[in-house]
Short mmCIF file of C-alpha atoms (C1' of nucleotides) and ligand atoms in Angstrom, two decimals:
data_model
loop_
_atom_site.label_atom_id
_atom_site.label_comp_id
_atom_site.label_asym_id
_atom_site.label_seq_id
_atom_site.Cartn_x
_atom_site.Cartn_y
_atom_site.Cartn_z
CA MET I 1032 162.09 148.52 58.26
CA LYS I 1033 160.67 146.02 56.60
CA LEU I 1034 158.62 145.61 52.64
CA THR I 1035 155.02 145.24 53.58
CA SER I 1036 153.16 142.75 52.37
CA LYS I 1037 151.01 145.55 50.05
CA GLY I 1038 154.05 145.83 48.04
CA ARG I 1039 155.37 141.89 48.20
CA TYR I 1040 152.36 140.99 47.05
CA ALA I 1041 151.44 143.11 44.22
CA VAL I 1042 154.89 142.60 42.58
CA MET I 1043 154.11 139.32 43.63
CA ALA I 1044 150.83 138.72 42.11
CA LEU I 1045 152.15 140.87 38.40
CA ALA I 1046 155.38 138.54 38.47
CA ASP I 1047 152.69 135.68 38.29
CA LEU I 1048 150.19 138.29 35.44
CA ALA I 1049 153.59 138.84 33.71
CA ASN I 1050 154.13 135.02 33.76
CA PHE I 1051 150.55 134.08 31.87
CA ASN I 1052 151.06 136.64 29.70
CA SER I 1053 148.85 135.37 27.55
CA VAL I 1054 146.44 136.95 25.35
CA ASN I 1055 143.84 136.05 28.06
CA PRO I 1056 143.19 137.34 30.96
CA VAL I 1057 143.62 136.57 33.90
CA SER I 1058 141.49 135.80 37.18
CA LEU I 1059 142.14 137.55 40.44
CA ARG I 1060 141.36 134.41 41.03
CA ASP I 1061 143.37 131.94 39.36
CA ILE I 1062 146.42 134.84 41.06
CA SER I 1063 145.13 134.47 44.49
CA LEU I 1064 145.22 129.96 44.19
CA ARG I 1065 148.44 130.22 42.73
CA GLN I 1066 150.27 132.41 44.87
CA GLY I 1067 147.87 131.96 48.06
CA ILE I 1068 147.07 135.84 48.68
CA SER I 1069 143.65 136.41 49.95
CA LEU I 1070 141.66 137.17 46.32
CA ASP I 1071 139.38 140.32 49.14
CA PHE I 1072 143.27 141.61 49.17
CA LEU I 1073 143.82 140.82 45.48
CA GLU I 1074 141.17 142.67 44.94
CA GLN I 1075 142.48 145.76 47.30
CA ILE I 1076 145.73 145.88 45.14
CA PHE I 1077 144.48 145.29 41.58
CA SER I 1078 142.07 147.86 41.69
CA LYS I 1079 145.40 150.68 42.49
CA LEU I 1080 147.31 148.59 40.33
CA LYS I 1081 143.98 149.85 37.20
CA ARG I 1082 143.84 153.65 38.66
CA HIS I 1083 147.72 153.32 37.83
CA ASN I 1084 147.51 152.50 34.49
CA ILE I 1085 149.59 149.17 35.32
CA VAL I 1086 146.81 147.04 34.40
CA LYS I 1087 143.60 146.14 32.47
CA SER I 1088 140.51 144.77 33.84
CA ILE I 1089 138.62 142.73 31.53
CA ARG I 1090 134.67 142.19 33.25
CA GLY I 1091 132.50 139.03 33.08
CA THR I 1092 133.00 135.09 32.49
CA ASN I 1093 137.08 134.35 32.06
CA GLY I 1094 137.35 138.03 31.89
CA GLY I 1095 140.00 139.15 34.41
CA TYR I 1096 143.66 141.43 34.59
CA ILE I 1097 146.08 141.47 31.42
CA LEU I 1098 149.83 143.76 31.86
CA ASN I 1099 148.70 147.26 29.87
CA LYS I 1100 152.19 148.02 29.18
CA ASP I 1101 155.19 145.58 28.20
CA PRO I 1102 156.60 144.06 31.48
CA VAL I 1103 160.30 146.11 30.26
CA GLN I 1104 158.17 149.04 31.15
CA ILE I 1105 156.63 148.82 34.83
CA LYS I 1106 159.28 149.46 37.07
CA LEU I 1107 158.94 148.46 40.71
CA ALA I 1108 159.73 152.17 41.61
CA ASN I 1109 155.76 151.79 38.99
CA ILE I 1110 154.64 149.12 41.63
CA LEU I 1111 155.22 150.52 45.11
CA ASN I 1112 153.95 153.68 44.12
CA ALA I 1113 150.92 151.82 42.92
CA VAL I 1114 149.11 150.59 46.02
CA ASP I 1115 151.71 153.34 48.45
CA GLU I 1116 154.19 151.62 49.30
CA GLU I 1117 157.09 155.11 49.95
CA VAL I 1118 160.53 153.92 51.60
CA LYS I 1119 160.34 156.68 54.56
CA THR I 1120 162.96 157.26 56.34
CA VAL I 1121 163.36 160.44 58.18
CA GLN I 1122 160.00 161.36 60.97
CA CYS I 1123 160.73 165.43 59.63
CA LYS I 1124 158.16 166.65 57.05
CA LYS I 1125 159.67 166.71 53.51
CA ASP I 1126 159.27 170.18 52.41
CA SER I 1127 158.73 171.31 55.89
CA LYS I 1128 162.00 173.56 57.67
CA LYS I 1129 161.32 171.77 60.42
CA GLY I 1130 163.79 168.69 61.68
CA CYS I 1131 162.17 165.81 63.75
CA ASN I 1132 160.64 166.82 67.37
CA ASN I 1133 159.62 170.03 65.60
CA LYS I 1134 162.83 171.83 65.97
CA THR I 1135 163.49 174.35 64.14
CA SER I 1136 166.59 173.19 62.07
CA LYS I 1137 166.25 169.49 60.37
CA CYS I 1138 169.24 167.97 62.79
CA ILE I 1139 171.83 165.97 61.86
CA THR I 1140 171.39 162.60 60.53
CA HIS I 1141 168.93 163.71 58.87
CA ASN I 1142 171.14 163.70 54.56
CA LEU I 1143 172.00 160.79 56.32
CA TRP I 1144 168.53 159.56 55.80
CA ASP I 1145 167.57 161.30 53.09
CA GLU I 1146 171.04 159.63 51.71
CA LEU I 1147 169.43 155.70 52.75
CA GLU I 1148 166.35 156.56 50.80
CA MET I 1149 167.44 157.89 47.06
CA HIS I 1150 170.23 154.02 48.46
CA ILE I 1151 166.49 151.92 47.94
CA ASN I 1152 165.23 154.52 45.20
CA TYR I 1153 167.69 153.82 43.36
CA PHE I 1154 166.54 150.16 43.58
CA PHE I 1155 163.29 149.71 42.73
CA GLU I 1156 163.87 152.17 39.39
CA GLN I 1157 165.94 149.86 37.83
CA LYS I 1158 164.17 145.98 38.49
CA ASN I 1159 161.06 146.16 35.97
CA LEU I 1160 158.82 143.21 35.81
CA LYS I 1161 160.76 141.94 33.22
CA ASP I 1162 163.89 140.89 35.16
CA LEU I 1163 161.45 139.16 37.12
CA ILE I 1164 160.45 137.11 34.19
CA THR I 1165 163.11 136.06 32.73
CA ASN I 1166 164.63 135.28 36.30
CA THR I 1167 163.56 132.32 37.45
CA SER I 1168 165.42 130.39 34.74
CA GLU I 1169 162.89 128.87 34.45
CA GLY I 1170 163.86 128.84 30.17
CA ARG I 1171 160.29 130.19 28.51
CA ASN I 1172 160.14 133.65 26.93
CA MET W 1270 159.51 149.91 54.11
CA LYS W 1271 160.23 152.09 56.80
CA LEU W 1272 162.60 153.04 59.32
CA THR W 1273 161.38 153.12 63.35
CA SER W 1274 162.37 155.33 65.26
CA LYS W 1275 163.54 153.79 68.26
CA GLY W 1276 166.67 153.22 65.20
CA ARG W 1277 166.68 157.42 64.08
CA TYR W 1278 166.60 157.72 67.80
CA ALA W 1279 169.94 155.30 68.43
CA VAL W 1280 171.32 157.40 65.34
CA MET W 1281 170.56 160.61 66.60
CA ALA W 1282 172.14 159.73 70.22
CA LEU W 1283 174.85 158.53 68.47
CA ALA W 1284 175.92 161.07 66.53
CA ASP W 1285 175.08 164.44 69.60
CA LEU W 1286 177.34 161.56 71.58
CA ALA W 1287 179.97 161.35 69.11
CA ASN W 1288 180.08 165.20 68.99
CA PHE W 1289 180.38 165.99 72.01
CA ASN W 1290 183.77 163.36 71.76
CA SER W 1291 185.95 164.61 74.82
CA VAL W 1292 186.82 163.12 78.24
CA ASN W 1293 183.53 163.50 79.57
CA PRO W 1294 180.42 161.37 79.21
CA VAL W 1295 177.29 162.77 78.00
CA SER W 1296 174.51 162.88 79.81
CA LEU W 1297 171.30 160.96 78.37
CA ARG W 1298 169.14 164.07 79.95
CA ASP W 1299 170.86 165.58 77.70
CA ILE W 1300 171.08 164.13 75.24
CA SER W 1301 167.54 164.28 75.28
CA LEU W 1302 167.34 167.29 75.94
CA ARG W 1303 168.95 168.93 72.78
CA GLN W 1304 168.06 166.22 70.63
CA GLY W 1305 164.12 165.95 71.58
CA ILE W 1306 163.96 162.56 72.11
CA SER W 1307 162.16 161.01 75.03
CA LEU W 1308 164.74 160.28 77.77
CA ASP W 1309 162.63 156.47 78.76
CA PHE W 1310 162.83 155.31 75.59
CA LEU W 1311 166.36 157.20 74.90
CA GLU W 1312 167.42 155.06 78.68
CA GLN W 1313 166.29 152.04 77.03
CA ILE W 1314 167.89 152.10 73.36
CA PHE W 1315 171.12 152.71 75.40
CA SER W 1316 171.17 149.82 78.11
CA LYS W 1317 170.64 148.12 73.20
CA LEU W 1318 173.81 150.57 73.34
CA LYS W 1319 175.90 148.95 75.83
CA ARG W 1320 174.75 145.55 75.71
CA HIS W 1321 177.00 145.70 71.86
CA ASN W 1322 179.36 147.17 73.06
CA ILE W 1323 179.10 150.97 71.37
CA VAL W 1324 179.18 152.32 74.51
CA LYS W 1325 180.36 153.13 77.24
CA SER W 1326 177.99 154.37 81.13
CA ILE W 1327 179.78 155.71 83.63
CA ARG W 1328 177.01 155.83 87.20
CA GLY W 1329 176.95 158.70 89.02
CA THR W 1330 176.62 162.75 89.69
CA ASN W 1331 179.15 163.47 86.20
CA GLY W 1332 178.17 159.99 84.90
CA GLY W 1333 177.13 159.35 81.14
CA TYR W 1334 177.49 157.23 78.04
CA ILE W 1335 180.83 157.73 75.60
CA LEU W 1336 181.30 155.54 72.75
CA ASN W 1337 182.98 152.58 73.39
CA LYS W 1338 185.19 153.61 70.08
CA ASP W 1339 186.14 155.37 67.47
CA PRO W 1340 184.16 157.01 66.22
CA VAL W 1341 185.15 155.39 62.32
CA GLN W 1342 184.76 151.59 63.09
CA ILE W 1343 181.23 152.37 64.63
CA LYS W 1344 179.16 151.40 61.63
CA LEU W 1345 175.10 152.40 61.01
CA ALA W 1346 174.92 147.97 61.01
CA ASN W 1347 176.27 147.38 63.84
CA ILE W 1348 174.09 150.29 65.56
CA LEU W 1349 170.88 149.17 63.84
CA ASN W 1350 171.13 145.61 64.55
CA ALA W 1351 172.03 146.29 68.06
CA VAL W 1352 168.88 148.00 68.31
CA ASP W 1353 166.46 144.56 66.92
CA GLU W 1354 166.48 147.78 63.89
CA GLU W 1355 166.30 144.41 61.47
CA VAL W 1356 165.69 144.49 57.38
CA LYS W 1357 163.26 142.44 56.64
CA THR W 1358 161.99 142.48 52.62
CA VAL W 1359 160.48 139.15 52.81
CA GLN W 1360 157.80 136.57 54.89
CA CYS W 1361 158.97 133.37 54.31
CA LYS W 1362 161.89 132.43 56.92
CA LYS W 1363 164.74 132.57 55.73
CA ASP W 1364 166.60 129.08 56.53
CA SER W 1365 163.83 127.27 55.93
CA LYS W 1366 163.19 125.96 52.70
CA LYS W 1367 159.33 126.99 52.08
CA GLY W 1368 158.99 130.19 50.69
CA CYS W 1369 155.12 133.31 51.03
CA ASN W 1370 152.69 131.31 52.31
CA ASN W 1371 153.46 128.61 53.15
CA LYS W 1372 154.38 127.60 50.17
CA THR W 1373 156.53 124.26 49.24
CA SER W 1374 158.95 126.86 47.13
CA LYS W 1375 160.50 129.98 47.05
CA CYS W 1376 158.30 132.06 45.27
CA ILE W 1377 159.13 134.24 41.96
CA THR W 1378 159.79 137.30 43.52
CA HIS W 1379 162.79 135.96 46.05
CA ASN W 1380 165.96 136.09 44.71
CA LEU W 1381 163.95 139.79 44.24
CA TRP W 1382 164.12 140.51 47.41
CA ASP W 1383 167.30 139.18 48.53
CA GLU W 1384 168.23 141.99 46.00
CA LEU W 1385 166.32 144.12 47.73
CA GLU W 1386 167.96 143.39 50.77
CA MET W 1387 171.64 143.37 50.03
CA HIS W 1388 171.00 146.26 49.07
CA ILE W 1389 170.08 147.85 51.45
CA ASN W 1390 172.67 146.41 54.35
CA TYR W 1391 175.03 147.49 51.90
CA PHE W 1392 174.94 151.05 52.38
CA PHE W 1393 174.75 151.07 56.50
CA GLU W 1394 178.15 148.69 56.13
CA GLN W 1395 179.27 151.34 54.19
CA LYS W 1396 178.41 154.70 56.29
CA ASN W 1397 179.92 155.04 60.68
CA LEU W 1398 180.10 157.58 62.80
CA LYS W 1399 182.31 159.75 61.29
CA ASP W 1400 180.10 159.74 58.37
CA LEU W 1401 178.10 162.13 60.45
CA ILE W 1402 179.92 164.60 61.93
CA THR W 1403 182.78 165.55 59.29
CA ASN W 1404 179.27 165.20 57.14
CA THR W 1405 178.48 168.36 55.74
CA SER W 1406 180.61 168.29 52.73
CA GLU W 1407 179.73 164.74 50.38
CA GLY W 1408 183.83 163.95 50.97
CA ARG W 1409 183.02 159.94 49.63
CA ASN W 1410 186.45 158.63 49.00
"C1'" DT N 1035 117.09 135.03 29.12
"C1'" DG N 1036 119.35 133.83 33.31
"C1'" DA N 1037 122.84 132.01 35.47
"C1'" DA N 1038 127.46 131.97 36.57
"C1'" DT N 1039 131.88 134.21 36.28
"C1'" DA N 1040 134.49 137.72 37.08
"C1'" DC N 1041 136.22 142.89 38.48
"C1'" DT N 1042 134.75 146.88 41.41
"C1'" DT N 1043 133.67 149.72 45.48
"C1'" DG N 1044 133.63 150.58 51.11
"C1'" DA N 1045 133.21 149.80 55.44
"C1'" DC N 1046 134.53 147.51 59.04
"C1'" DT N 1047 138.31 144.50 61.97
"C1'" DA N 1048 141.07 141.42 64.50
"C1'" DA N 1049 146.29 141.78 65.76
"C1'" DA N 1050 150.71 143.57 65.33
"C1'" DT N 1051 153.03 146.26 65.85
"C1'" DT N 1052 154.93 151.16 67.73
"C1'" DA N 1053 156.49 153.89 70.46
"C1'" DC N 1054 156.82 155.28 74.15
"C1'" DT N 1055 155.24 155.65 79.83
"C1'" DC N 1056 155.83 153.99 84.80
"C1'" DA N 1057 157.61 152.73 89.25
"C1'" DG N 1058 160.71 150.67 91.06
"C1'" DG N 1059 165.77 149.87 91.67
"C1'" DT N 1060 171.82 151.22 91.82
"C1'" DA N 1061 175.81 152.97 91.37
"C1'" DT N 1062 178.54 157.62 92.67
"C1'" DA N 1063 180.51 162.19 93.71
"C1'" DT N 1064 180.12 166.18 96.56
"C1'" DA T 534 173.66 162.41 102.68
"C1'" DT T 535 171.99 163.64 99.14
"C1'" DA T 536 171.29 164.61 94.08
"C1'" DT T 537 172.36 162.60 90.01
"C1'" DA T 538 172.27 159.35 86.96
"C1'" DC T 539 172.53 154.82 84.99
"C1'" DC T 540 170.48 150.67 85.50
"C1'" DT T 541 165.86 147.42 83.72
"C1'" DG T 542 161.17 144.79 83.37
"C1'" DA T 543 157.12 145.82 82.73
"C1'" DG T 544 152.98 148.10 81.14
"C1'" DT T 545 149.81 150.21 77.60
"C1'" DA T 546 147.78 154.35 74.07
"C1'" DA T 547 149.10 154.79 68.91
"C1'" DT T 548 148.95 153.30 65.08
"C1'" DT T 549 149.42 150.73 61.66
"C1'" DT T 550 148.87 146.26 58.88
"C1'" DA T 551 146.31 142.90 56.89
"C1'" DG T 552 142.89 141.79 55.72
"C1'" DT T 553 137.54 140.28 56.52
"C1'" DC T 554 132.93 141.64 54.10
"C1'" DA T 555 128.48 143.35 52.09
"C1'" DA T 556 126.57 144.61 48.66
"C1'" DG T 557 127.36 146.27 44.18
"C1'" DT T 558 127.97 146.31 37.97
"C1'" DA T 559 129.50 144.48 33.59
"C1'" DT T 560 130.12 139.95 30.50
"C1'" DT T 561 129.76 136.15 28.64
"C1'" DC T 562 127.06 131.49 27.19
"C1'" DA T 563 123.89 128.03 26.65
S1 LIG G 285 165.26 163.55 59.95
FE1 LIG G 285 164.67 165.79 59.13
S2 LIG G 285 165.46 166.43 60.24
FE2 LIG G 285 165.45 164.56 61.84
S1 LIG G 286 160.01 136.06 49.17
FE1 LIG G 286 161.25 133.96 49.77
S2 LIG G 286 159.38 132.45 48.87
FE2 LIG G 286 158.31 134.26 48.43
#
DNA sequence: TGAATACTTGACTAAATTACTCAGGTATAT
DNA sequence: ATATACCTGAGTAATTTAGTCAAGTATTCA
């Protein structure tokens, strides 16, 4: 049960972006250098974040990305969903009547895993980017 | 962020075992057939469960496994820990001072992931095998 | 205008992990 | 004796992850 780099990097990069939340766009190159994340990988990630309207892009010299919404409105759930990081606790198909290993009904543990999934998703729904900025006690806002 | 088969199967198999919680041991062959899990894979899993004193084994004809404790005392956390399914939300070393990507300090998202890890582990601490047997109605204390 | 910057896109690949299988063995009941 | 069923370690195919690589396009500024 672990978080992928893609998901972690997406949040990390957006936290960086939120921290430098000035009028000026922030280039991926800067984020790459500050956070030690591969530029090419960041590009993949931001392409998805843009498609999900979490960031806006500005091309050309002095271009970069800026947040498309107020940090408080960007939930962790939105970010992770954008980069296809999904919480998956069961093997069986969600909408199918079949259970694990193609059995004809849902198994005895199915409800448990559903509960777990909800439990985790609740966390992602509660937390937003703003929480990440103000939590650092860096005294900046 | 997903649960591995090993972890899911371990819980599934123990739930099966708890359901047939008679005086007689339950063979892995039976569990394999009932739950559709590979026998060889089950043997790997039960070897670990036994090493962690979650089950007891009885060899020979009519042998099998029985629970080593009352189902209410077997927490999900114990089971998952036994089969090496660990919750891992960060990349950085837990006890090191270094952060992600070998940076000199913990990154801005570190606390968030720690919180998430605690949030998930809390779930695993709360739930036990008994919850899985007497389930059906959401009798959460 | 032209060079530099920085976003855009898709394909590709090495490394790691997962989910097993396989090939032996040992203990016990009948 | 034989069948049953636990026990152990090594090996391996399939999948996923974590990127890289290559070839663009748009914008700014000197
Ligand atoms: S987890 Fe859904 S049927 Fe087993
Ligand atoms: S998650 Fe621990 S330093 Fe980034």
